[in-house]
Amino acid sequence: MKLDKDKYRLIKNVTLPTENGTTQIDHIIVSEYGVFVVETKNMQGWIFGDEKQKFWTQKIYKHTNKFQNPLHQNYKHIKSIQNIFKIDQDKIFSVIVFIGDSKFKTNMPENVRQGIGYIDYIKSKKEKIISKEEVSKIISQIESGMLNNSFKTHNDHVRHVKNIIKDKKNSCPRCSGKLVLRTAKKGANAGSQFYGCSNYPKCRYTTSSI
């Protein structure tokens, strides 16, 4: 099962500039039926998730792993496309595709699919909401606005993602304040160091390491 190339234009590996760095989009499919922003996940095991959860869960036997809700991740991609190319929100659709040996163990939204099942979702949009002229314009804008798929572009994006992860790691999980290294002055742990939230005493979160 494939999409008709005359009706759907596929643009792969799109890296777009943002205010804070770059964002990388796996696939964008442009058609008269809408602009489909596709995020792919190559995962194994059981997948648990809900549309509103911040993190989803992957289980492989006794091992459990948390990963960012791909719907939230793709929402950021969609907002970037909207802001850069001035495309109406109701013309853009988020599509999440899991590839690999994985199985959903919770009910997923209709735009979260496995394998080629994403094609059924795209084909379910039967109303033409974008003119042929606008389709050509959007394709031209994306191809001219995206950064070249070079080694440098990839490295810059990886560096940007690592900085985001580092910033989150140094943030309080309760209130997003900055974690500050402190030394205990009283009690049995006097003299030992720990990380505490900079919003103390409003937030009393502490941890031994970050």
Coordinates of C-alpha atoms in Angstrom, one line a residue, residues 6-196:
D6 CA 0.8 12.5 -8.1
K7 CA -1.4 13.5 -5.1
Y8 CA 1.1 13.4 -2.2
R9 CA 4.5 15.0 -2.2
L10 CA 7.0 13.5 0.4
I11 CA 9.8 15.6 1.8
K12 CA 12.3 13.7 4.0
N13 CA 14.6 14.8 6.8
V14 CA 13.5 18.4 7.1
T15 CA 15.7 20.5 9.4
L16 CA 14.3 24.0 10.1
P17 CA 15.8 27.0 11.9
T18 CA 14.1 28.1 15.1
E19 CA 14.7 30.9 17.6
N20 CA 16.6 28.6 19.9
G21 CA 18.4 26.5 17.3
T22 CA 16.9 23.9 15.0
T23 CA 14.2 21.4 14.8
Q24 CA 14.3 18.1 12.8
I25 CA 11.3 16.6 11.2
D26 CA 11.3 13.1 9.8
H27 CA 8.8 13.5 7.0
I28 CA 6.4 16.1 5.7
I29 CA 3.8 15.0 3.2
V30 CA 2.0 17.8 1.3
S31 CA -1.2 17.3 -0.6
E32 CA -4.6 18.9 -1.3
Y33 CA -5.9 17.0 1.6
G34 CA -3.6 18.7 4.1
V35 CA 0.1 18.9 5.3
F36 CA 1.0 15.7 7.2
V37 CA 3.9 16.0 9.7
V38 CA 5.2 12.6 10.4
E39 CA 7.3 11.6 13.4
T40 CA 8.7 8.0 13.3
K41 CA 9.7 5.9 16.3
N42 CA 11.8 2.8 15.8
M43 CA 11.0 0.8 19.0
Q44 CA 10.6 -2.7 20.3
G45 CA 8.4 -4.1 23.2
W46 CA 5.2 -3.0 24.7
I47 CA 4.2 0.7 24.3
F48 CA 1.9 2.4 26.9
G49 CA 0.8 6.0 26.4
D50 CA -2.0 8.5 26.6
E51 CA -2.5 11.6 24.5
K52 CA -2.1 13.9 27.5
Q53 CA 0.7 12.2 29.3
K54 CA 4.1 14.0 29.2
F55 CA 6.0 10.7 28.9
W56 CA 5.1 7.3 27.5
T57 CA 6.5 3.9 28.6
Q58 CA 8.3 1.2 26.7
K59 CA 8.6 -2.2 28.3
I60 CA 10.8 -5.0 27.1
Y61 CA 10.5 -7.9 29.5
K62 CA 11.5 -6.5 32.9
H63 CA 13.1 -3.4 31.5
T64 CA 11.1 -0.2 31.5
N65 CA 12.0 3.0 29.7
K66 CA 10.3 6.4 29.6
F67 CA 10.3 8.5 26.5
Q68 CA 8.8 11.9 25.5
N69 CA 5.2 11.7 24.3
P70 CA 5.7 11.8 20.5
L71 CA 2.5 13.8 20.1
H72 CA 3.9 16.6 22.2
Q73 CA 7.2 16.3 20.3
N74 CA 5.4 16.6 17.0
Y75 CA 3.3 19.5 18.2
K76 CA 6.5 21.5 18.4
H77 CA 7.3 20.6 14.8
I78 CA 3.9 21.7 13.7
K79 CA 4.2 25.0 15.5
S80 CA 7.5 25.6 13.8
I81 CA 6.0 24.9 10.4
Q82 CA 3.1 27.2 11.1
N83 CA 5.3 30.1 12.2
I84 CA 7.8 29.8 9.4
F85 CA 5.5 29.1 6.5
K86 CA 2.3 30.7 7.7
I87 CA 0.2 27.6 7.1
D88 CA -3.2 27.5 8.8
Q89 CA -3.4 25.1 11.8
D90 CA -6.5 23.4 10.5
K91 CA -4.5 22.4 7.3
I92 CA -1.8 20.5 9.3
F93 CA -2.1 17.0 10.7
S94 CA 0.2 15.2 13.1
V95 CA 1.0 11.6 12.3
I96 CA 3.0 9.3 14.6
V97 CA 4.4 6.1 13.1
F98 CA 5.9 3.3 15.2
I99 CA 8.1 1.0 13.2
G100 CA 10.0 -2.1 14.5
D101 CA 8.7 -4.9 16.7
S102 CA 6.5 -3.0 19.0
K103 CA 2.9 -3.4 20.2
F104 CA 0.5 -0.9 21.7
K105 CA -0.9 -2.0 25.0
T106 CA -3.2 1.0 25.5
N107 CA -5.7 2.6 23.1
M108 CA -4.0 5.1 20.9
P109 CA -5.4 8.2 19.2
E110 CA -6.3 7.6 15.5
N111 CA -3.2 9.5 14.3
V112 CA -0.8 7.1 16.1
R113 CA -0.2 4.1 13.9
Q114 CA 2.1 1.1 13.4
G115 CA 4.0 0.5 10.2
I116 CA 2.1 1.3 7.0
G117 CA -1.1 1.9 9.0
Y118 CA -0.3 5.6 8.8
I119 CA -1.3 5.5 5.1
D120 CA -4.9 4.6 6.1
Y121 CA -5.0 7.6 8.4
I122 CA -3.7 10.0 5.7
K123 CA -6.2 8.6 3.2
S124 CA -9.0 9.1 5.7
K125 CA -8.7 12.8 5.0
K126 CA -10.8 13.0 1.9
E127 CA -11.7 16.7 1.8
K128 CA -9.6 18.9 -0.4
I129 CA -8.6 21.8 1.8
I130 CA -5.6 23.1 -0.1
S131 CA -5.6 24.3 -3.7
K132 CA -3.1 22.9 -6.2
E133 CA -1.4 26.3 -6.3
E134 CA -1.0 26.5 -2.6
V135 CA 0.4 22.9 -2.5
S136 CA 3.1 24.0 -5.0
K137 CA 3.8 27.1 -2.9
I138 CA 4.1 25.2 0.4
I139 CA 6.4 22.6 -1.2
S140 CA 8.6 25.4 -2.6
Q141 CA 8.7 27.2 0.7
I142 CA 9.7 24.1 2.7
E143 CA 12.4 23.1 0.2
S144 CA 13.8 26.6 0.2
G145 CA 13.4 27.2 3.9
M146 CA 14.9 23.9 5.2
L147 CA 18.6 23.7 6.0
N148 CA 20.8 21.5 3.8
N149 CA 21.1 17.9 5.0
S150 CA 24.8 18.2 5.6
F151 CA 27.1 16.8 8.3
K152 CA 27.3 20.2 9.9
T153 CA 23.6 20.7 10.0
H154 CA 23.2 17.3 11.7
N155 CA 25.9 18.0 14.3
D156 CA 24.4 21.4 15.1
H157 CA 21.0 19.8 15.7
V158 CA 22.5 17.1 17.9
R159 CA 24.3 19.7 19.9
H160 CA 21.1 21.7 20.3
V161 CA 19.2 18.6 21.5
K162 CA 22.0 17.8 24.0
N163 CA 21.8 21.3 25.4
I164 CA 18.0 21.0 25.8
I165 CA 18.5 17.7 27.7
K166 CA 21.2 19.2 29.9
D167 CA 19.0 22.2 30.7
K168 CA 16.1 19.9 31.7
K169 CA 18.5 17.7 33.7
N170 CA 19.5 20.8 35.7
S171 CA 15.9 21.8 36.3
C172 CA 13.7 21.0 39.2
P173 CA 11.1 18.3 38.1
R174 CA 8.5 19.9 40.4
C175 CA 8.6 23.6 39.5
S176 CA 11.2 23.9 36.7
G177 CA 13.4 26.0 38.9
K178 CA 17.2 25.7 38.7
L179 CA 18.9 23.0 40.8
V180 CA 21.7 24.5 43.0
L181 CA 24.5 22.7 44.8
R182 CA 24.2 23.2 48.5
T183 CA 25.9 21.9 51.7
A184 CA 23.8 20.6 54.6
K185 CA 24.5 22.7 57.8
K186 CA 22.5 20.7 60.4
G187 CA 21.5 17.2 61.3
A188 CA 23.0 13.8 60.6
N189 CA 24.0 14.8 57.1
A190 CA 25.8 18.1 58.1
G191 CA 28.7 18.8 55.7
S192 CA 27.4 16.6 52.9
Q193 CA 26.4 18.2 49.6
F194 CA 23.1 18.0 47.7
Y195 CA 21.2 19.7 45.0
G196 CA 18.2 21.8 46.0

